[in-house]
Amino acid sequence: MAVSAVDKVALEKWVPRTRVGRMVVEGKITSLKEIFDRNLPLLEPEIVDYLLPDLKYERIDAGIVQKMTDAGRRTKFRVVVVIGNGNGFVGVGSGKAKQYTDALAKAIRNAKLNITPVRRGCGSWECRCGEPHSVPFTVTGKSGSVEIIIKPAPKGTGLVAGDIGKVVLRMAGIRDAWTESFGETRTSLNFAKATLNALKNTYRFVTPVDWLKS
């Protein structure tokens, strides 16, 4: 699902409050990748909207949570979403609110602030096509009790993963991958965050392909 028109209207009225936001508006920063390459803080979700206009989101979990207080039982909606452009950027976020629409908006905002770049490649010795359809090497991610291992797969394999893992990988632009998961994978948020952390680890190493680019 594409970013709503409400976000576009808010973007037109956006007044940057941080140095990075002002640099984006002034044209000194032209891509989200540049922010991560320069290790700059991402504190405003409008920066993501400004630099990634083709961003989409998908809801992976929604439910009701209750909390006992002195005033009685309080009920809120809890929503978990995955955002991405299908081309190397993905984020996971959650939000709680009394109204579902407010919870969804909070989850999308949180996901934008947690967005991360993903290095893609063709790390499978069975393929070696050179196209960025999979991960460049095996990566591991963990969140709570959930741990996931993502391995490169040859072209045409598809995404061999759980439903939530497939959403995160697809939003990141990964088309082929083998995965192994351990722990309480029924916990949607932890499963999504573990997959996100694994994809984030693709940027901890530089591949020979990246040497040629630099």
PDB file of C-alpha atoms in Angstrom:
ATOM      1  CA  MET A   1       0.000   0.000   0.000  1.00  0.00           C
ATOM      2  CA  ALA A   2       1.399   3.392  -0.976  1.00  0.00           C
ATOM      3  CA  VAL A   3       2.017   6.228   1.451  1.00  0.00           C
ATOM      4  CA  SER A   4      -1.237   8.113   1.995  1.00  0.00           C
ATOM      5  CA  ALA A   5      -2.075  11.534   0.576  1.00  0.00           C
ATOM      6  CA  VAL A   6      -2.126  12.888   4.146  1.00  0.00           C
ATOM      7  CA  ASP A   7       1.648  12.361   4.333  1.00  0.00           C
ATOM      8  CA  LYS A   8       2.100  14.274   1.081  1.00  0.00           C
ATOM      9  CA  VAL A   9       0.086  17.208   2.394  1.00  0.00           C
ATOM     10  CA  ALA A  10       2.088  17.204   5.632  1.00  0.00           C
ATOM     11  CA  LEU A  11       5.297  17.099   3.603  1.00  0.00           C
ATOM     12  CA  GLU A  12       4.342  20.301   1.771  1.00  0.00           C
ATOM     13  CA  LYS A  13       3.945  22.073   5.126  1.00  0.00           C
ATOM     14  CA  TRP A  14       7.101  20.540   6.594  1.00  0.00           C
ATOM     15  CA  VAL A  15       9.493  22.922   8.349  1.00  0.00           C
ATOM     16  CA  PRO A  16      12.764  21.064   9.156  1.00  0.00           C
ATOM     17  CA  ARG A  17      13.748  21.076  12.820  1.00  0.00           C
ATOM     18  CA  THR A  18      17.135  19.361  12.501  1.00  0.00           C
ATOM     19  CA  ARG A  19      20.337  20.125  10.641  1.00  0.00           C
ATOM     20  CA  VAL A  20      19.934  17.046   8.428  1.00  0.00           C
ATOM     21  CA  GLY A  21      16.378  18.109   7.527  1.00  0.00           C
ATOM     22  CA  ARG A  22      17.555  21.560   6.501  1.00  0.00           C
ATOM     23  CA  MET A  23      20.364  20.050   4.414  1.00  0.00           C
ATOM     24  CA  VAL A  24      17.790  17.897   2.599  1.00  0.00           C
ATOM     25  CA  VAL A  25      15.515  20.849   1.806  1.00  0.00           C
ATOM     26  CA  GLU A  26      18.482  22.957   0.675  1.00  0.00           C
ATOM     27  CA  GLY A  27      19.603  20.209  -1.706  1.00  0.00           C
ATOM     28  CA  LYS A  28      22.890  19.484   0.069  1.00  0.00           C
ATOM     29  CA  ILE A  29      21.711  15.888   0.593  1.00  0.00           C
ATOM     30  CA  THR A  30      20.008  14.271  -2.381  1.00  0.00           C
ATOM     31  CA  SER A  31      19.613  10.623  -1.330  1.00  0.00           C
ATOM     32  CA  LEU A  32      18.836   8.618   1.777  1.00  0.00           C
ATOM     33  CA  LYS A  33      21.913   6.481   1.174  1.00  0.00           C
ATOM     34  CA  GLU A  34      24.072   9.571   1.554  1.00  0.00           C
ATOM     35  CA  ILE A  35      22.705  10.090   5.072  1.00  0.00           C
ATOM     36  CA  PHE A  36      23.756   6.576   6.108  1.00  0.00           C
ATOM     37  CA  ASP A  37      27.120   6.801   4.314  1.00  0.00           C
ATOM     38  CA  ARG A  38      27.898   9.978   6.241  1.00  0.00           C
ATOM     39  CA  ASN A  39      26.556   8.456   9.487  1.00  0.00           C
ATOM     40  CA  LEU A  40      24.104  11.326  10.028  1.00  0.00           C
ATOM     41  CA  PRO A  41      21.164  11.012  12.477  1.00  0.00           C
ATOM     42  CA  LEU A  42      17.700  10.409  11.008  1.00  0.00           C
ATOM     43  CA  LEU A  43      15.323  12.141  13.433  1.00  0.00           C
ATOM     44  CA  GLU A  44      12.486  13.335  11.175  1.00  0.00           C
ATOM     45  CA  PRO A  45      10.225  10.948   9.213  1.00  0.00           C
ATOM     46  CA  GLU A  46       9.615  13.710   6.658  1.00  0.00           C
ATOM     47  CA  ILE A  47      13.204  13.227   5.463  1.00  0.00           C
ATOM     48  CA  VAL A  48      12.288   9.705   4.340  1.00  0.00           C
ATOM     49  CA  ASP A  49       9.132  10.977   2.605  1.00  0.00           C
ATOM     50  CA  TYR A  50      11.157  13.674   0.844  1.00  0.00           C
ATOM     51  CA  LEU A  51      13.926  11.373  -0.422  1.00  0.00           C
ATOM     52  CA  LEU A  52      11.851   8.214  -1.048  1.00  0.00           C
ATOM     53  CA  PRO A  53       8.583   9.287  -2.701  1.00  0.00           C
ATOM     54  CA  ASP A  54       7.868   5.715  -3.883  1.00  0.00           C
ATOM     55  CA  LEU A  55       7.734   4.325  -0.342  1.00  0.00           C
ATOM     56  CA  LYS A  56       5.076   1.684   0.423  1.00  0.00           C
ATOM     57  CA  TYR A  57       3.899  -0.025   3.582  1.00  0.00           C
ATOM     58  CA  GLU A  58       2.261  -3.314   4.516  1.00  0.00           C
ATOM     59  CA  ARG A  59       0.569  -4.163   7.805  1.00  0.00           C
ATOM     60  CA  ILE A  60       1.747  -7.466   9.258  1.00  0.00           C
ATOM     61  CA  ASP A  61      -0.060  -7.454  12.590  1.00  0.00           C
ATOM     62  CA  ALA A  62      -2.903  -5.640  14.345  1.00  0.00           C
ATOM     63  CA  GLY A  63      -4.562  -6.340  17.652  1.00  0.00           C
ATOM     64  CA  ILE A  64      -5.890  -4.974  20.913  1.00  0.00           C
ATOM     65  CA  VAL A  65      -3.765  -4.647  24.041  1.00  0.00           C
ATOM     66  CA  GLN A  66      -5.142  -4.010  27.509  1.00  0.00           C
ATOM     67  CA  LYS A  67      -3.572  -2.535  30.614  1.00  0.00           C
ATOM     68  CA  MET A  68      -4.952  -2.376  34.146  1.00  0.00           C
ATOM     69  CA  THR A  69      -4.660   1.002  35.868  1.00  0.00           C
ATOM     70  CA  ASP A  70      -6.139   2.600  38.974  1.00  0.00           C
ATOM     71  CA  ALA A  71      -8.887   4.036  36.772  1.00  0.00           C
ATOM     72  CA  GLY A  72      -9.733   0.619  35.344  1.00  0.00           C
ATOM     73  CA  ARG A  73      -8.897  -1.350  32.217  1.00  0.00           C
ATOM     74  CA  ARG A  74      -7.390   0.654  29.339  1.00  0.00           C
ATOM     75  CA  THR A  75      -7.691  -0.689  25.813  1.00  0.00           C
ATOM     76  CA  LYS A  76      -5.551   0.347  22.849  1.00  0.00           C
ATOM     77  CA  PHE A  77      -4.920  -0.797  19.285  1.00  0.00           C
ATOM     78  CA  ARG A  78      -1.449  -2.060  18.422  1.00  0.00           C
ATOM     79  CA  VAL A  79      -0.282  -2.139  14.807  1.00  0.00           C
ATOM     80  CA  VAL A  80       2.956  -3.435  13.262  1.00  0.00           C
ATOM     81  CA  VAL A  81       3.952  -2.385   9.734  1.00  0.00           C
ATOM     82  CA  VAL A  82       6.811  -2.875   7.290  1.00  0.00           C
ATOM     83  CA  ILE A  83       7.804  -0.062   4.940  1.00  0.00           C
ATOM     84  CA  GLY A  84      10.130  -0.192   1.946  1.00  0.00           C
ATOM     85  CA  ASN A  85      10.678   0.888  -1.624  1.00  0.00           C
ATOM     86  CA  GLY A  86      11.521  -2.576  -2.970  1.00  0.00           C
ATOM     87  CA  ASN A  87      14.922  -1.253  -3.966  1.00  0.00           C
ATOM     88  CA  GLY A  88      17.297  -1.472  -1.023  1.00  0.00           C
ATOM     89  CA  PHE A  89      15.486   0.286   1.852  1.00  0.00           C
ATOM     90  CA  VAL A  90      13.253  -1.282   4.507  1.00  0.00           C
ATOM     91  CA  GLY A  91      11.971  -0.466   7.991  1.00  0.00           C
ATOM     92  CA  VAL A  92       9.798  -2.017  10.705  1.00  0.00           C
ATOM     93  CA  GLY A  93       7.707  -0.084  13.216  1.00  0.00           C
ATOM     94  CA  SER A  94       4.900  -0.458  15.733  1.00  0.00           C
ATOM     95  CA  GLY A  95       2.390   1.957  17.235  1.00  0.00           C
ATOM     96  CA  LYS A  96      -0.278   2.017  19.933  1.00  0.00           C
ATOM     97  CA  ALA A  97      -3.265   4.336  20.224  1.00  0.00           C
ATOM     98  CA  LYS A  98      -6.934   4.395  21.223  1.00  0.00           C
ATOM     99  CA  GLN A  99      -7.962   4.694  17.566  1.00  0.00           C
ATOM    100  CA  TYR A 100      -6.797   2.276  14.870  1.00  0.00           C
ATOM    101  CA  THR A 101      -5.914   5.028  12.377  1.00  0.00           C
ATOM    102  CA  ASP A 102      -3.763   6.793  14.985  1.00  0.00           C
ATOM    103  CA  ALA A 103      -1.977   3.529  15.817  1.00  0.00           C
ATOM    104  CA  LEU A 104      -1.315   2.906  12.106  1.00  0.00           C
ATOM    105  CA  ALA A 105       0.074   6.437  11.656  1.00  0.00           C
ATOM    106  CA  LYS A 106       2.366   5.976  14.672  1.00  0.00           C
ATOM    107  CA  ALA A 107       3.592   2.619  13.342  1.00  0.00           C
ATOM    108  CA  ILE A 108       4.414   4.103   9.928  1.00  0.00           C
ATOM    109  CA  ARG A 109       6.234   7.030  11.553  1.00  0.00           C
ATOM    110  CA  ASN A 110       8.225   4.648  13.770  1.00  0.00           C
ATOM    111  CA  ALA A 111       9.104   2.457  10.773  1.00  0.00           C
ATOM    112  CA  LYS A 112      10.412   5.484   8.851  1.00  0.00           C
ATOM    113  CA  LEU A 113      12.729   6.389  11.718  1.00  0.00           C
ATOM    114  CA  ASN A 114      13.956   2.764  11.808  1.00  0.00           C
ATOM    115  CA  ILE A 115      14.521   2.479   8.064  1.00  0.00           C
ATOM    116  CA  THR A 116      17.821   0.940   7.012  1.00  0.00           C
ATOM    117  CA  PRO A 117      19.716   0.431   3.744  1.00  0.00           C
ATOM    118  CA  VAL A 118      20.155  -3.137   2.499  1.00  0.00           C
ATOM    119  CA  ARG A 119      23.130  -4.275   0.452  1.00  0.00           C
ATOM    120  CA  ARG A 120      21.916  -6.728  -2.173  1.00  0.00           C
ATOM    121  CA  GLY A 121      23.922  -9.000  -4.408  1.00  0.00           C
ATOM    122  CA  CYS A 122      24.325 -12.500  -5.824  1.00  0.00           C
ATOM    123  CA  GLY A 123      26.189 -14.394  -3.137  1.00  0.00           C
ATOM    124  CA  SER A 124      25.192 -17.913  -4.184  1.00  0.00           C
ATOM    125  CA  TRP A 125      27.954 -20.029  -5.751  1.00  0.00           C
ATOM    126  CA  GLU A 126      25.191 -21.803  -7.738  1.00  0.00           C
ATOM    127  CA  CYS A 127      24.214 -18.625  -9.563  1.00  0.00           C
ATOM    128  CA  ARG A 128      26.881 -15.931  -9.940  1.00  0.00           C
ATOM    129  CA  CYS A 129      24.713 -13.888 -12.296  1.00  0.00           C
ATOM    130  CA  GLY A 130      25.971 -10.657 -10.793  1.00  0.00           C
ATOM    131  CA  GLU A 131      22.489  -9.152 -10.376  1.00  0.00           C
ATOM    132  CA  PRO A 132      21.284  -7.814  -6.980  1.00  0.00           C
ATOM    133  CA  HIS A 133      18.475 -10.344  -6.468  1.00  0.00           C
ATOM    134  CA  SER A 134      19.621 -11.878  -3.170  1.00  0.00           C
ATOM    135  CA  VAL A 135      21.895 -11.113  -0.226  1.00  0.00           C
ATOM    136  CA  PRO A 136      25.660 -10.906  -0.926  1.00  0.00           C
ATOM    137  CA  PHE A 137      26.558 -13.277   1.937  1.00  0.00           C
ATOM    138  CA  THR A 138      24.980 -15.126   4.875  1.00  0.00           C
ATOM    139  CA  VAL A 139      23.695 -12.820   7.616  1.00  0.00           C
ATOM    140  CA  THR A 140      22.122 -13.402  11.033  1.00  0.00           C
ATOM    141  CA  GLY A 141      19.658 -11.265  12.983  1.00  0.00           C
ATOM    142  CA  LYS A 142      18.114 -11.538  16.436  1.00  0.00           C
ATOM    143  CA  SER A 143      15.293  -9.839  18.330  1.00  0.00           C
ATOM    144  CA  GLY A 144      13.931 -11.175  21.601  1.00  0.00           C
ATOM    145  CA  SER A 145      13.779 -14.948  21.392  1.00  0.00           C
ATOM    146  CA  VAL A 146      13.690 -14.971  17.586  1.00  0.00           C
ATOM    147  CA  GLU A 147      16.820 -15.565  15.531  1.00  0.00           C
ATOM    148  CA  ILE A 148      16.959 -15.782  11.746  1.00  0.00           C
ATOM    149  CA  ILE A 149      19.691 -16.747   9.282  1.00  0.00           C
ATOM    150  CA  ILE A 150      19.400 -15.459   5.710  1.00  0.00           C
ATOM    151  CA  LYS A 151      21.450 -17.234   3.044  1.00  0.00           C
ATOM    152  CA  PRO A 152      22.032 -16.304  -0.620  1.00  0.00           C
ATOM    153  CA  ALA A 153      19.996 -18.316  -3.119  1.00  0.00           C
ATOM    154  CA  PRO A 154      20.273 -18.700  -6.915  1.00  0.00           C
ATOM    155  CA  LYS A 155      17.902 -16.812  -9.170  1.00  0.00           C
ATOM    156  CA  GLY A 156      14.455 -18.384  -9.404  1.00  0.00           C
ATOM    157  CA  THR A 157      14.495 -19.904  -5.906  1.00  0.00           C
ATOM    158  CA  GLY A 158      12.088 -17.355  -4.457  1.00  0.00           C
ATOM    159  CA  LEU A 159      11.803 -16.461  -0.796  1.00  0.00           C
ATOM    160  CA  VAL A 160      12.010 -19.556   1.375  1.00  0.00           C
ATOM    161  CA  ALA A 161      10.865 -17.964   4.633  1.00  0.00           C
ATOM    162  CA  GLY A 162       7.909 -17.463   6.930  1.00  0.00           C
ATOM    163  CA  ASP A 163       5.114 -15.116   5.910  1.00  0.00           C
ATOM    164  CA  ILE A 164       6.424 -12.180   7.954  1.00  0.00           C
ATOM    165  CA  GLY A 165       9.999 -12.752   6.812  1.00  0.00           C
ATOM    166  CA  LYS A 166       8.806 -12.776   3.205  1.00  0.00           C
ATOM    167  CA  VAL A 167       7.162  -9.368   3.616  1.00  0.00           C
ATOM    168  CA  VAL A 168      10.328  -7.782   5.043  1.00  0.00           C
ATOM    169  CA  LEU A 169      12.564  -9.344   2.384  1.00  0.00           C
ATOM    170  CA  ARG A 170      10.211  -8.398  -0.449  1.00  0.00           C
ATOM    171  CA  MET A 171       9.943  -4.796   0.771  1.00  0.00           C
ATOM    172  CA  ALA A 172      13.742  -4.628   0.822  1.00  0.00           C
ATOM    173  CA  GLY A 173      13.979  -5.810  -2.777  1.00  0.00           C
ATOM    174  CA  ILE A 174      15.258  -9.330  -2.040  1.00  0.00           C
ATOM    175  CA  ARG A 175      13.725 -11.785  -4.505  1.00  0.00           C
ATOM    176  CA  ASP A 176      15.628 -14.997  -3.723  1.00  0.00           C
ATOM    177  CA  ALA A 177      16.826 -16.229  -0.312  1.00  0.00           C
ATOM    178  CA  TRP A 178      16.959 -19.242   1.979  1.00  0.00           C
ATOM    179  CA  THR A 179      16.232 -18.679   5.652  1.00  0.00           C
ATOM    180  CA  GLU A 180      16.354 -20.563   8.943  1.00  0.00           C
ATOM    181  CA  SER A 181      14.455 -19.233  11.941  1.00  0.00           C
ATOM    182  CA  PHE A 182      14.508 -20.204  15.615  1.00  0.00           C
ATOM    183  CA  GLY A 183      12.553 -19.168  18.707  1.00  0.00           C
ATOM    184  CA  GLU A 184       8.997 -17.885  19.124  1.00  0.00           C
ATOM    185  CA  THR A 185       8.449 -16.869  15.489  1.00  0.00           C
ATOM    186  CA  ARG A 186       4.723 -16.403  16.102  1.00  0.00           C
ATOM    187  CA  THR A 187       5.628 -13.065  17.716  1.00  0.00           C
ATOM    188  CA  SER A 188       5.194 -10.882  14.641  1.00  0.00           C
ATOM    189  CA  LEU A 189       7.166  -7.856  15.839  1.00  0.00           C
ATOM    190  CA  ASN A 190      10.209  -9.836  16.970  1.00  0.00           C
ATOM    191  CA  PHE A 191      10.221 -11.921  13.783  1.00  0.00           C
ATOM    192  CA  ALA A 192      10.096  -8.780  11.641  1.00  0.00           C
ATOM    193  CA  LYS A 193      12.774  -7.020  13.711  1.00  0.00           C
ATOM    194  CA  ALA A 194      15.064 -10.061  13.586  1.00  0.00           C
ATOM    195  CA  THR A 195      14.775 -10.113   9.788  1.00  0.00           C
ATOM    196  CA  LEU A 196      15.422  -6.359   9.673  1.00  0.00           C
ATOM    197  CA  ASN A 197      18.509  -6.720  11.895  1.00  0.00           C
ATOM    198  CA  ALA A 198      19.845  -9.459   9.627  1.00  0.00           C
ATOM    199  CA  LEU A 199      19.404  -7.257   6.546  1.00  0.00           C
ATOM    200  CA  LYS A 200      21.055  -4.369   8.421  1.00  0.00           C
ATOM    201  CA  ASN A 201      24.118  -6.578   8.879  1.00  0.00           C
ATOM    202  CA  THR A 202      24.619  -6.668   5.106  1.00  0.00           C
ATOM    203  CA  TYR A 203      26.082  -3.160   5.497  1.00  0.00           C
ATOM    204  CA  ARG A 204      28.663  -4.243   8.068  1.00  0.00           C
ATOM    205  CA  PHE A 205      30.942  -5.639   5.363  1.00  0.00           C
ATOM    206  CA  VAL A 206      32.128  -4.390   1.990  1.00  0.00           C
ATOM    207  CA  THR A 207      32.041  -6.825  -0.920  1.00  0.00           C
ATOM    208  CA  PRO A 208      34.471  -6.884  -3.905  1.00  0.00           C
ATOM    209  CA  VAL A 209      31.657  -5.438  -6.048  1.00  0.00           C
ATOM    210  CA  ASP A 210      31.597  -2.372  -3.798  1.00  0.00           C
ATOM    211  CA  TRP A 211      35.376  -2.012  -4.149  1.00  0.00           C
ATOM    212  CA  LEU A 212      34.956  -1.647  -7.893  1.00  0.00           C
ATOM    213  CA  LYS A 213      32.246   0.984  -7.426  1.00  0.00           C
ATOM    214  CA  SER A 214      34.473   3.069  -5.177  1.00  0.00           C
TER     215      SER A 214
END
